[in-house]
Coordinates of C-alpha atoms in Angstrom, one line a residue:
Chain Z
M64 CA 104.8 78.3 95.5
E65 CA 106.8 81.2 96.8
F66 CA 110.7 80.5 97.1
F67 CA 111.0 82.5 100.3
P68 CA 109.0 81.5 103.5
D69 CA 106.2 84.0 104.6
V70 CA 107.5 86.3 107.6
F71 CA 104.0 85.9 108.9
E72 CA 104.8 82.1 109.5
I73 CA 107.8 82.9 111.6
F74 CA 107.1 86.2 113.3
E75 CA 104.1 87.0 115.6
M76 CA 102.5 90.0 114.0
P77 CA 99.0 91.4 114.1
E78 CA 96.8 89.6 111.5
E79 CA 95.5 93.0 109.9
L80 CA 99.1 93.5 108.8
K81 CA 99.0 90.4 106.7
L82 CA 96.0 91.6 105.1
L83 CA 97.6 94.9 104.5
R84 CA 100.5 93.2 102.9
D85 CA 98.5 90.8 100.8
S86 CA 96.1 93.5 99.6
T87 CA 99.1 95.8 98.5
R88 CA 100.7 92.9 96.9
K89 CA 97.4 92.3 94.8
L90 CA 97.5 95.9 93.9
V91 CA 101.0 95.9 92.8
N92 CA 100.5 92.6 90.7
E93 CA 97.2 93.5 89.0
K94 CA 97.4 97.4 88.7
L95 CA 100.9 98.7 88.9
I96 CA 103.4 96.2 87.4
P97 CA 101.3 96.4 84.1
R98 CA 101.8 100.2 84.0
E99 CA 105.6 100.4 84.6
R100 CA 106.6 100.8 81.2
E101 CA 104.0 103.7 80.6
I102 CA 105.1 105.4 83.6
D103 CA 108.8 105.1 82.6
E104 CA 107.9 106.6 79.1
T105 CA 105.8 109.3 80.4
G106 CA 107.9 110.2 83.4
K107 CA 104.6 110.7 85.3
I108 CA 102.4 108.9 87.7
P109 CA 99.0 108.2 86.0
E110 CA 96.2 110.2 87.8
D111 CA 93.9 107.3 88.0
L112 CA 96.7 105.4 90.0
L113 CA 97.4 108.4 92.3
N114 CA 93.7 108.7 93.1
T115 CA 93.5 104.8 93.9
F116 CA 96.3 105.4 96.3
K117 CA 94.6 108.3 97.9
E118 CA 91.2 106.6 98.0
L119 CA 92.6 103.4 99.5
G120 CA 94.4 105.3 102.3
Y121 CA 98.2 104.7 101.2
F122 CA 99.2 108.3 102.3
G123 CA 98.5 107.9 105.8
I124 CA 99.7 104.5 106.9
T125 CA 101.7 105.6 109.8
I126 CA 99.4 108.5 110.9
P127 CA 97.2 107.6 113.7
Q128 CA 93.4 107.1 113.2
E129 CA 92.8 110.2 115.4
Y130 CA 94.5 112.4 113.0
G131 CA 92.7 110.7 110.0
G132 CA 95.3 108.1 109.2
I133 CA 95.4 104.3 109.1
G134 CA 97.7 103.8 112.3
A135 CA 99.1 100.6 110.9
G136 CA 102.3 101.5 112.6
F137 CA 106.2 101.1 111.8
T138 CA 106.1 97.4 110.7
G139 CA 102.9 98.0 108.6
Y140 CA 104.7 100.6 106.7
V141 CA 107.7 98.3 106.1
L142 CA 105.6 95.6 104.7
V143 CA 104.0 98.0 102.4
Q144 CA 107.2 99.4 101.3
E145 CA 108.6 95.9 100.5
E146 CA 105.6 95.3 98.5
L147 CA 105.7 98.6 96.6
A148 CA 109.3 98.2 95.8
R149 CA 108.5 95.2 93.7
T150 CA 107.1 97.7 91.0
H151 CA 108.1 101.2 89.9
E152 CA 110.0 103.2 92.6
C153 CA 107.7 106.1 92.0
F154 CA 105.0 104.8 94.1
N155 CA 107.0 104.4 97.3
A156 CA 108.7 107.9 96.5
I157 CA 105.2 109.6 96.3
I158 CA 103.8 108.3 99.6
S159 CA 107.2 108.3 101.7
A160 CA 107.3 111.8 102.9
N161 CA 103.5 111.8 104.2
N162 CA 104.3 108.5 105.9
G163 CA 107.8 109.4 107.3
I164 CA 110.0 112.2 107.3
G165 CA 107.3 114.8 106.1
S166 CA 104.8 113.9 108.9
L167 CA 106.5 112.0 111.7
G168 CA 108.3 115.2 113.1
I169 CA 105.0 116.9 113.5
L170 CA 103.5 113.7 115.1
Y171 CA 106.6 113.2 117.5
D172 CA 107.4 116.9 118.5
G173 CA 104.6 119.0 117.0
T174 CA 101.8 120.8 118.9
E175 CA 98.3 119.6 119.0
E176 CA 97.2 122.4 116.7
Q177 CA 99.9 121.5 114.3
K178 CA 98.8 118.0 114.2
K179 CA 95.2 118.9 113.7
K180 CA 96.1 121.3 111.0
Y181 CA 98.4 119.1 108.8
L182 CA 98.1 115.4 109.7
P183 CA 94.7 114.8 108.3
R184 CA 95.5 116.5 104.9
L185 CA 98.7 114.6 104.7
A186 CA 96.9 111.3 105.6
S187 CA 94.4 111.7 102.8
G188 CA 96.9 112.8 100.1
E189 CA 95.3 116.2 99.8
W190 CA 98.7 117.7 100.6
L191 CA 102.2 116.2 99.8
A192 CA 105.0 116.8 102.3
S193 CA 108.7 117.2 101.8
F194 CA 111.6 117.2 104.1
A195 CA 114.1 119.8 103.5
L196 CA 117.6 119.4 105.3
T197 CA 120.2 118.8 102.8
E198 CA 122.0 122.1 101.3
P199 CA 124.7 122.4 98.6
N200 CA 127.5 122.6 101.3
A201 CA 125.8 120.2 103.9
G202 CA 125.2 116.6 102.9
S203 CA 126.4 113.8 105.2
D204 CA 127.6 116.5 107.5
A205 CA 124.0 117.6 108.0
A206 CA 124.7 119.8 111.2
S207 CA 126.7 122.3 109.0
I208 CA 123.6 123.7 107.3
K209 CA 123.6 127.4 106.8
T210 CA 119.8 128.3 106.1
R211 CA 119.2 130.9 108.8
A212 CA 115.9 131.5 110.8
V213 CA 115.6 134.9 112.5
K214 CA 112.8 135.6 114.9
E215 CA 111.1 139.1 114.1
G216 CA 107.9 139.7 116.1
S217 CA 105.6 136.8 115.6
K218 CA 107.4 135.5 112.6
Y219 CA 110.6 133.8 111.5
I220 CA 112.4 135.0 108.6
L221 CA 114.2 132.2 106.7
N222 CA 117.1 132.6 104.3
G223 CA 119.0 130.0 102.5
T224 CA 119.0 127.3 99.8
K225 CA 118.0 123.6 100.0
H226 CA 118.7 121.1 97.4
F227 CA 118.1 117.3 96.4
I228 CA 114.6 117.8 98.0
T229 CA 112.6 114.9 97.0
R230 CA 109.1 116.0 95.9
G231 CA 110.3 119.5 96.3
D232 CA 108.7 120.8 93.2
I233 CA 105.2 119.3 94.0
A234 CA 105.0 119.5 97.8
D235 CA 102.5 121.6 99.7
I236 CA 104.6 121.8 102.8
F237 CA 108.2 121.4 103.7
I238 CA 109.6 120.3 107.0
V239 CA 112.5 122.8 107.1
M240 CA 115.7 122.6 109.1
A241 CA 117.1 126.0 109.7
V242 CA 119.7 127.6 112.1
T243 CA 118.3 129.7 115.0
D244 CA 121.4 129.9 117.0
P245 CA 124.8 129.9 115.0
S246 CA 127.0 129.6 118.2
K247 CA 125.3 126.2 119.1
G248 CA 126.2 123.9 116.1
A249 CA 123.5 120.9 116.0
R250 CA 121.9 122.4 119.2
G251 CA 121.2 125.7 117.2
I252 CA 119.0 124.0 114.6
S253 CA 115.2 124.3 114.5
A254 CA 112.5 122.6 112.6
F255 CA 109.6 124.4 110.9
I256 CA 106.6 123.6 108.9
V257 CA 106.8 125.9 105.8
E258 CA 103.8 125.9 103.5
K259 CA 104.8 126.4 99.8
N260 CA 102.5 129.6 99.5
F261 CA 104.3 131.4 102.4
P262 CA 105.9 134.5 101.1
G263 CA 109.5 134.2 99.9
V264 CA 109.4 130.3 99.3
R265 CA 110.6 129.5 95.7
V266 CA 111.2 126.2 93.8
A267 CA 114.3 127.2 91.8
R268 CA 114.7 124.2 89.7
R269 CA 114.1 120.5 89.4
H270 CA 117.3 118.4 89.2
E271 CA 117.8 115.7 86.5
S272 CA 119.1 112.5 87.8
M273 CA 120.5 109.1 86.8
G274 CA 117.0 107.4 88.0
S275 CA 114.3 107.9 90.6
D276 CA 113.2 110.9 88.5
V277 CA 109.4 110.2 88.0
V278 CA 109.0 111.7 91.5
G279 CA 112.1 113.9 91.4
Q280 CA 114.3 116.2 93.4
A281 CA 114.3 120.1 93.5
E282 CA 116.2 123.0 94.7
I283 CA 114.0 125.2 97.1
V284 CA 115.1 128.8 97.8
F285 CA 114.0 130.9 101.0
E286 CA 114.3 134.5 100.5
D287 CA 113.2 136.5 103.4
A288 CA 110.6 133.8 103.7
E289 CA 107.9 134.3 106.4
V290 CA 107.1 131.5 108.7
P291 CA 104.6 132.3 111.5
E292 CA 106.0 131.4 115.1
E293 CA 103.4 128.7 115.5
N294 CA 104.9 126.7 112.8
L295 CA 108.1 126.0 114.8
I296 CA 108.0 122.2 115.6
G297 CA 108.9 121.6 119.4
E298 CA 111.3 124.2 120.8
E299 CA 114.1 126.3 119.3
G300 CA 117.3 124.2 119.1
K301 CA 115.5 120.8 119.1
G302 CA 115.3 120.5 115.3
F303 CA 118.1 118.2 114.8
K304 CA 116.9 115.8 117.4
T305 CA 113.6 115.7 115.7
A306 CA 115.4 115.1 112.3
Q307 CA 117.4 112.2 113.8
K308 CA 114.4 110.5 115.1
V309 CA 112.4 110.6 111.8
L310 CA 115.5 109.7 109.8
N311 CA 116.1 106.7 112.1
D312 CA 112.7 105.3 111.2
G313 CA 113.3 105.9 107.6
R314 CA 116.5 103.6 107.5
L315 CA 114.8 100.4 107.8
G316 CA 112.4 101.4 105.1
M317 CA 115.2 101.8 102.7
A318 CA 116.2 98.3 103.5
A319 CA 112.6 96.9 103.1
R320 CA 112.7 98.6 99.4
A321 CA 116.0 97.1 98.7
L322 CA 114.4 93.8 99.7
G323 CA 111.3 94.1 97.8
T324 CA 113.2 95.1 94.5
S325 CA 115.6 92.3 95.2
K326 CA 112.8 89.7 95.1
R327 CA 111.4 91.2 91.8
L328 CA 114.8 91.0 90.3
F329 CA 115.1 87.5 91.4
E330 CA 111.6 86.6 90.0
E331 CA 112.5 88.2 86.6
A332 CA 116.0 86.5 86.4
V333 CA 114.4 82.9 87.2
R334 CA 111.9 83.5 84.6
Y335 CA 114.2 84.8 82.0
S336 CA 116.9 82.1 82.6
T337 CA 114.3 79.2 82.1
E338 CA 112.8 80.7 78.9
R339 CA 116.2 82.0 77.2
V340 CA 117.5 79.2 74.9
Q341 CA 121.1 79.3 74.0
F342 CA 123.5 76.5 72.9
G343 CA 120.2 74.2 72.5
Q344 CA 119.0 74.6 76.1
P345 CA 117.4 77.1 78.4
I346 CA 120.3 79.0 80.1
C347 CA 119.2 78.0 83.6
Q348 CA 120.6 74.4 82.7
F349 CA 124.1 76.2 82.8
Q350 CA 125.9 75.8 86.2
G351 CA 127.2 79.4 85.9
I352 CA 123.7 80.6 85.8
Q353 CA 122.4 78.2 88.6
W354 CA 125.2 79.6 90.8
M355 CA 124.2 83.3 90.2
L356 CA 120.4 82.5 91.0
A357 CA 121.6 80.5 94.1
E358 CA 123.7 83.4 95.3
V359 CA 120.7 85.9 94.8
A360 CA 118.4 83.6 96.7
A361 CA 120.8 83.3 99.6
L362 CA 121.3 87.1 99.9
I363 CA 117.6 87.8 99.7
Y364 CA 116.8 85.1 102.6
H365 CA 119.3 86.9 104.8
M366 CA 118.0 90.3 103.9
Q367 CA 114.4 89.3 104.7
W368 CA 115.2 88.0 108.1
A369 CA 117.3 91.0 108.9
V370 CA 114.7 93.6 107.9
Y371 CA 111.9 92.1 110.0
S372 CA 113.6 91.1 113.0
T373 CA 114.7 94.5 113.2
A374 CA 111.3 96.1 112.5
L375 CA 110.0 94.0 115.4
L376 CA 112.9 95.0 117.6
H377 CA 111.9 98.6 117.0
E378 CA 108.5 97.9 118.0
K379 CA 109.9 96.7 121.4
R380 CA 112.5 99.8 121.8
P381 CA 112.8 103.1 120.1
R382 CA 116.6 103.3 119.8
I383 CA 117.8 100.9 117.0
N384 CA 120.6 103.0 115.6
K385 CA 123.3 100.4 115.0
E386 CA 120.9 97.9 114.0
A387 CA 119.1 100.1 111.4
S388 CA 122.5 101.1 110.0
I389 CA 123.6 97.5 109.7
V390 CA 120.4 96.4 107.9
K391 CA 120.3 99.5 105.8
F392 CA 123.9 99.6 104.4
M393 CA 123.9 95.7 104.0
A394 CA 120.4 95.4 102.2
T395 CA 121.1 98.3 99.8
E396 CA 124.7 97.1 98.9
W397 CA 123.3 93.6 98.3
A398 CA 120.4 94.8 96.3
W399 CA 122.8 96.6 93.9
R400 CA 124.9 93.3 93.6
I401 CA 121.6 91.5 92.9
A402 CA 120.5 93.9 90.1
D403 CA 123.8 93.7 88.6
I404 CA 123.6 89.6 88.6
A405 CA 120.0 89.9 87.3
L406 CA 121.2 92.1 84.6
Q407 CA 124.1 90.0 83.6
I408 CA 121.7 86.8 83.5
H409 CA 119.6 88.7 81.1
G410 CA 122.7 89.6 79.0
G411 CA 122.1 92.4 76.3
M412 CA 118.4 92.1 76.9
G413 CA 118.9 93.3 80.5
Y414 CA 120.5 96.5 79.1
M415 CA 117.6 97.3 76.9
K416 CA 114.5 99.3 78.1
D417 CA 112.5 96.4 76.9
F418 CA 113.0 94.9 80.2
P419 CA 112.6 96.5 83.5
I420 CA 116.1 95.5 84.9
E421 CA 118.1 98.5 83.8
R422 CA 115.5 100.8 85.4
F423 CA 115.8 99.0 88.6
L424 CA 119.5 99.1 88.6
R425 CA 119.3 102.9 88.0
D426 CA 116.8 103.5 90.7
L427 CA 118.6 101.2 93.1
R428 CA 121.8 103.0 93.0
A429 CA 120.2 105.9 94.9
L430 CA 119.6 103.6 98.0
R431 CA 123.3 103.4 98.7
I432 CA 123.3 107.1 99.1
V433 CA 120.1 108.4 100.5
E434 CA 119.2 108.5 104.3
G435 CA 122.8 108.1 105.0
T436 CA 125.6 106.8 102.6
T437 CA 127.0 103.3 103.2
E438 CA 130.1 105.0 104.6
I439 CA 128.1 107.1 107.1
H440 CA 126.3 103.9 108.4
K441 CA 129.6 102.3 108.8
N442 CA 130.7 105.3 110.9
I443 CA 127.6 105.0 113.0
I444 CA 128.3 101.2 113.6
A445 CA 131.9 101.7 114.4
R446 CA 131.1 104.4 116.8
E447 CA 128.7 102.2 118.6
I448 CA 131.4 99.3 118.7
L449 CA 134.1 101.6 120.1
R450 CA 131.5 103.0 122.6
M451 CA 130.8 99.5 123.8
A452 CA 134.7 98.9 124.1
G453 CA 134.9 101.9 126.4
Chain I
M211 CA 68.1 93.5 102.7
K212 CA 70.2 90.7 104.1
I213 CA 72.7 89.2 101.9
L214 CA 74.5 86.1 102.6
V215 CA 78.0 85.5 100.6
T216 CA 79.9 82.4 100.7
V217 CA 83.7 82.4 100.3
K218 CA 86.2 79.6 100.0
R219 CA 89.9 79.5 100.7
V220 CA 91.8 78.2 97.7
P221 CA 95.5 78.5 96.7
D222 CA 96.4 81.7 94.9
P223 CA 95.6 80.9 91.2
D224 CA 98.8 82.9 90.1
M225 CA 101.0 80.5 91.8
K226 CA 102.3 77.2 90.6
V227 CA 100.8 74.3 92.5
R228 CA 102.7 71.0 93.0
V229 CA 101.0 67.7 94.0
N230 CA 102.4 66.0 96.8
A231 CA 104.4 62.8 96.5
E232 CA 101.5 60.6 97.8
G233 CA 99.1 62.1 95.2
T234 CA 96.6 63.0 97.9
G235 CA 96.6 66.6 97.8
I236 CA 98.9 69.8 97.1
V237 CA 102.0 70.9 98.7
E238 CA 101.1 73.7 101.0
D239 CA 104.5 74.8 102.0
N240 CA 105.1 78.5 100.9
M241 CA 101.9 78.5 99.3
K242 CA 99.6 81.5 99.5
F243 CA 95.8 81.3 100.0
V244 CA 93.1 83.7 99.0
I245 CA 89.5 84.1 98.5
N246 CA 88.3 81.9 95.6
P247 CA 88.0 84.5 92.7
F248 CA 84.5 83.8 91.9
D249 CA 83.5 84.3 95.6
E250 CA 85.3 87.5 95.6
I251 CA 83.2 88.6 92.7
A252 CA 80.1 87.4 94.8
V253 CA 81.2 89.6 97.9
E254 CA 81.6 92.7 95.6
E255 CA 78.2 92.1 94.2
G256 CA 76.8 91.8 97.6
L257 CA 78.6 94.9 98.7
R258 CA 77.1 96.8 95.6
I259 CA 73.4 95.5 96.1
K260 CA 73.8 96.9 99.8
E261 CA 75.3 100.2 98.6
K262 CA 72.6 100.6 96.0
K263 CA 69.8 99.9 98.4
G264 CA 71.3 102.3 101.0
E265 CA 70.5 99.7 103.6
G266 CA 71.1 95.9 104.5
E267 CA 73.7 93.6 105.8
V268 CA 76.5 91.6 103.9
V269 CA 77.1 88.4 105.9
I270 CA 80.2 86.1 104.9
V271 CA 80.2 82.5 105.5
A272 CA 83.2 80.1 105.1
I273 CA 83.6 76.5 105.9
G274 CA 86.9 74.9 106.9
P275 CA 89.7 74.6 109.4
S276 CA 90.4 77.9 111.4
V277 CA 92.6 79.2 108.7
V278 CA 89.6 80.2 106.6
Q279 CA 88.9 83.0 109.0
E280 CA 91.7 84.8 107.1
Q281 CA 89.5 84.8 104.1
I282 CA 86.4 85.9 106.2
R283 CA 88.5 88.9 107.4
A284 CA 89.6 89.8 104.0
A285 CA 85.9 89.9 102.9
L286 CA 85.1 92.0 106.1
A287 CA 88.1 94.3 104.8
M288 CA 86.3 94.8 101.6
G289 CA 83.3 96.1 103.6
A290 CA 81.2 93.1 104.5
D291 CA 79.4 93.4 108.0
R292 CA 80.1 90.2 109.8
G293 CA 81.4 86.7 109.4
I294 CA 80.2 83.1 110.0
H295 CA 83.0 80.5 110.3
V296 CA 81.8 76.8 110.1
D297 CA 84.5 75.1 111.7
V298 CA 85.4 71.7 110.1
D299 CA 88.9 69.9 109.9
S300 CA 88.7 69.6 106.3
Y301 CA 87.0 70.8 103.2
P302 CA 83.7 68.9 102.9
D303 CA 82.4 67.6 99.4
P304 CA 79.8 69.8 97.5
L305 CA 76.7 67.9 98.9
N306 CA 78.0 68.4 102.5
T307 CA 79.0 71.9 101.9
A308 CA 75.4 72.4 100.6
K309 CA 73.9 70.8 103.5
L310 CA 76.0 73.2 105.9
L311 CA 75.1 76.2 103.8
K312 CA 71.4 75.3 104.1
A313 CA 71.6 75.2 107.9
V314 CA 73.3 78.6 107.9
A315 CA 70.7 80.0 105.4
E316 CA 67.8 78.6 107.6
K317 CA 69.4 80.4 110.6
E318 CA 70.1 83.7 108.9
A319 CA 67.1 83.8 106.6
P320 CA 68.7 86.2 103.9
N321 CA 66.8 87.6 101.1
I322 CA 69.7 86.3 98.8
V323 CA 72.5 84.0 98.9
I324 CA 75.4 84.9 96.5
M325 CA 78.0 82.4 95.7
G326 CA 80.9 81.9 93.3
K327 CA 79.8 79.8 90.3
Q328 CA 82.6 77.4 91.2
A329 CA 85.9 77.1 93.4
V330 CA 89.0 77.3 91.3
D331 CA 90.8 74.5 93.2
D332 CA 88.4 71.4 92.8
D333 CA 86.2 73.0 90.1
Y334 CA 83.2 71.2 91.0
G335 CA 80.6 73.9 90.4
Q336 CA 77.8 72.1 92.4
A337 CA 77.4 73.6 95.8
G338 CA 75.2 76.6 94.6
Q339 CA 72.8 74.5 92.6
M340 CA 72.4 71.8 95.5
L341 CA 71.7 74.6 98.1
A342 CA 68.9 76.0 96.1
A343 CA 67.4 72.9 95.5
M344 CA 67.5 71.9 99.2
L345 CA 66.1 75.2 100.3
G346 CA 63.5 74.8 97.6
W347 CA 64.5 78.3 96.3
A348 CA 65.0 79.8 92.9
Q349 CA 68.5 79.7 91.6
A350 CA 70.2 81.9 88.9
T351 CA 73.5 80.6 88.0
F352 CA 76.5 82.2 85.9
A353 CA 75.1 85.6 86.7
Y354 CA 76.4 88.5 84.5
K355 CA 74.1 91.2 86.0
V356 CA 71.9 91.3 89.0
E357 CA 69.0 93.7 89.6
I358 CA 66.9 93.4 93.0
A359 CA 63.3 94.8 92.9
D360 CA 62.4 97.8 95.1
D361 CA 60.5 95.6 97.4
N362 CA 63.0 92.9 97.6
S363 CA 60.6 90.4 96.3
K364 CA 62.1 89.5 93.0
A365 CA 65.6 89.6 91.1
T366 CA 66.2 90.2 87.4
V367 CA 69.3 88.2 86.5
T368 CA 71.2 88.2 83.4
R369 CA 73.0 84.9 82.8
E370 CA 75.9 83.8 80.7
V371 CA 74.9 81.1 78.4
D372 CA 76.5 79.4 75.3
G373 CA 76.7 82.1 72.7
G374 CA 74.9 84.8 74.4
L375 CA 73.0 86.2 77.3
E376 CA 69.7 85.1 79.0
T377 CA 67.7 87.4 81.3
I378 CA 65.4 85.9 83.8
E379 CA 63.3 86.9 86.7
I380 CA 63.3 84.8 90.0
D381 CA 61.5 85.0 93.3
L382 CA 63.5 86.0 96.3
P383 CA 64.8 84.5 98.5
A384 CA 67.1 82.8 95.7
V385 CA 70.7 81.6 95.3
V386 CA 72.6 83.4 92.6
T387 CA 76.1 82.3 91.6
A388 CA 78.6 84.7 90.0
D389 CA 80.3 84.5 86.6
L390 CA 83.5 86.3 85.9
R391 CA 82.1 89.4 84.3
L392 CA 79.4 90.2 86.9
N393 CA 81.8 93.0 88.6
E394 CA 85.3 93.8 89.2
P395 CA 86.0 93.4 92.8
R396 CA 87.2 96.4 94.7
Y397 CA 90.5 96.5 96.6
A398 CA 90.1 96.6 100.4
S399 CA 90.8 100.1 101.6
L400 CA 93.4 100.5 104.5
P401 CA 90.8 101.8 107.0
G402 CA 88.7 98.9 105.9
I403 CA 91.5 96.5 106.7
M404 CA 92.2 98.0 110.0
K405 CA 88.5 97.8 110.7
A406 CA 88.1 94.1 109.8
K407 CA 89.3 92.8 113.1
T408 CA 86.8 94.5 115.1
K409 CA 83.7 93.2 113.0
P410 CA 81.9 90.3 114.7
M411 CA 82.6 86.7 113.7
D412 CA 80.5 83.7 115.0
V413 CA 82.0 80.3 114.9
F414 CA 79.8 77.1 114.7
K415 CA 80.6 73.3 114.6
P416 CA 78.5 71.3 112.2
A417 CA 76.7 69.8 115.3
D418 CA 75.8 73.4 116.4
L419 CA 73.9 73.8 113.1
G420 CA 72.3 70.4 113.5
V421 CA 74.3 69.0 110.7
E422 CA 75.9 65.3 110.6
L423 CA 78.5 65.3 107.8
S424 CA 78.4 62.2 105.7
P425 CA 80.8 62.1 103.0
V426 CA 79.7 60.9 99.6
L427 CA 82.7 61.7 97.4
E428 CA 86.2 60.3 98.1
L429 CA 89.6 61.9 96.5
V430 CA 91.2 58.8 95.0
R431 CA 94.2 60.2 93.3
M432 CA 95.6 63.8 92.2
E433 CA 98.2 64.0 89.5
E434 CA 100.0 66.8 87.5
P435 CA 99.5 67.3 84.0
P436 CA 102.4 65.6 82.1
P437 CA 105.2 68.0 81.5
R438 CA 104.9 70.1 78.3
K439 CA 107.6 69.0 75.7
G440 CA 109.4 71.5 73.7
G441 CA 108.0 72.4 70.1
I442 CA 109.8 71.9 66.8
I443 CA 109.8 73.7 63.7
V444 CA 108.9 71.8 60.6
E445 CA 110.1 72.6 57.3
T446 CA 107.2 71.6 54.9
V447 CA 103.5 70.9 55.1
D448 CA 104.1 67.4 54.1
E449 CA 106.4 67.0 56.9
L450 CA 103.8 68.5 59.4
L451 CA 101.2 66.1 58.0
D452 CA 103.5 63.1 58.3
K453 CA 104.2 63.9 62.0
L454 CA 100.5 64.6 62.8
R455 CA 99.6 61.2 61.1
N456 CA 102.4 59.1 62.2
E457 CA 103.9 60.5 65.4
A458 CA 101.1 62.4 67.2
K459 CA 98.5 60.0 65.5
V460 CA 95.9 62.8 65.6
I461 CA 94.7 62.5 62.0

């Protein structure tokens, strides 16, 4: 028996999405969870699992079938992200750009030639994508990027440094935001498809981080990098708009990951509390532990409905800025709280690497920062409130 | 080569099952249902035979209320070609299951029927044998390995028997029931999942198949095993013997 009601009992969703969700859950339970410890120790995704992901089609969930993908849509990808978040975060990390920020820009605003050239390779997992916006001096204030793109003949010449670029060291293509007109602020930013082998593109270093480091982050340097003009996405000056569109889609995915990891932590905490005996009884018999479990269950229950009602809202209308911000910041904050409670229930055992709790806690910490910090999302929500108030 | 494979909808064996208060069945709220694991092995074997032959059709049949279409779709997502849903309100007993399957087998005229050796919910393990007997076909139960002759006239089946393996040759058409080690079922690919809904599925009532159901088995009561009591650590062998003799009364 599952503790939480199935979202498919409540919401009308296509039956193939249930099959997609259940099939992913089966894969996670049977093949991925048993390998978590190995992945954490080696710091690598095992080759056989990577191939399984490619063969089954997980790199092309959101890419339409005409471009070699699965075409399971936004909600389908949200469901998959929740399930994958029940195991090591590297699996979501490895497929995320090909299904999201690394491919959607091309899909939304790219030319037919760009779609035909890049999307099938991303859908199959032959190529990995990466999204390069953040710079050492442009994080939350993303419109202040300094990387320059100057048109010379039939090429753009790029100069600048991007950092914290997830998959940066292993990506085959980068979606790069660069300034084409410094006088226009955000409207002077353009988006480019940059292949790693273009002259002048260099991976400067891989960052070392607190968690989420199996699929890590890297610093990318462009030194007179040559990008053919046909690799401009959309028009000059429209790059920031493209970036905003794909980032909006990503936010709900982060909430879905917070939800999936929270459910796993709940399962682990319930199991441990029924098995661990202290003072002559399983610790779940103590009211203090019971109240912790009850609080975790209540938070997850709310997260689940928020994530899926917002995903379905997005299927009906494209603009869900404030809703996505509300769900992203709440779910990721709550998941962090849930990880802390789950670790506390495990006591000293939770702090040890013999249990997965400390790893989930380290990895989850990033979710309150990536794709907009909690504080930036509060700003977005507040802006919408004030707009409504006139 | 036409291969008919049966699938039954059962509670997910990885989940804890609870008996309802009346003792008439299990609590279905928040339960997840899956293809019976032995049937999933049967589906996989059907697909492998077709792939090895390079031609053929894998037809899935399931009996039960409309929810069993979920399990048919799951088998179609693995790669089967089409589905047959025999629409009945509740799951029939093994004899009536075999009667319905006989009607489907006569309609479809497959070269082979592959079934799980038993369903993990009621554990009867009878339908396959009954079906073969009713059709007057050969049967090979507890299959460990299946090989089909080039001309589809015979099958060589290695069976799991007590303490070893037994290899037999049977004439086709025949009924084969799958054991645990026959194969490891594949995961449905994502394109397979999206394609599953477009594959044909026929729905028949028992009357459409000319079968009248007459139950021969009644479920009287269902109960959970008694809860396990916590173990104790004994100090000496004598104490252990004393407890086994006087408390547990097993020696």
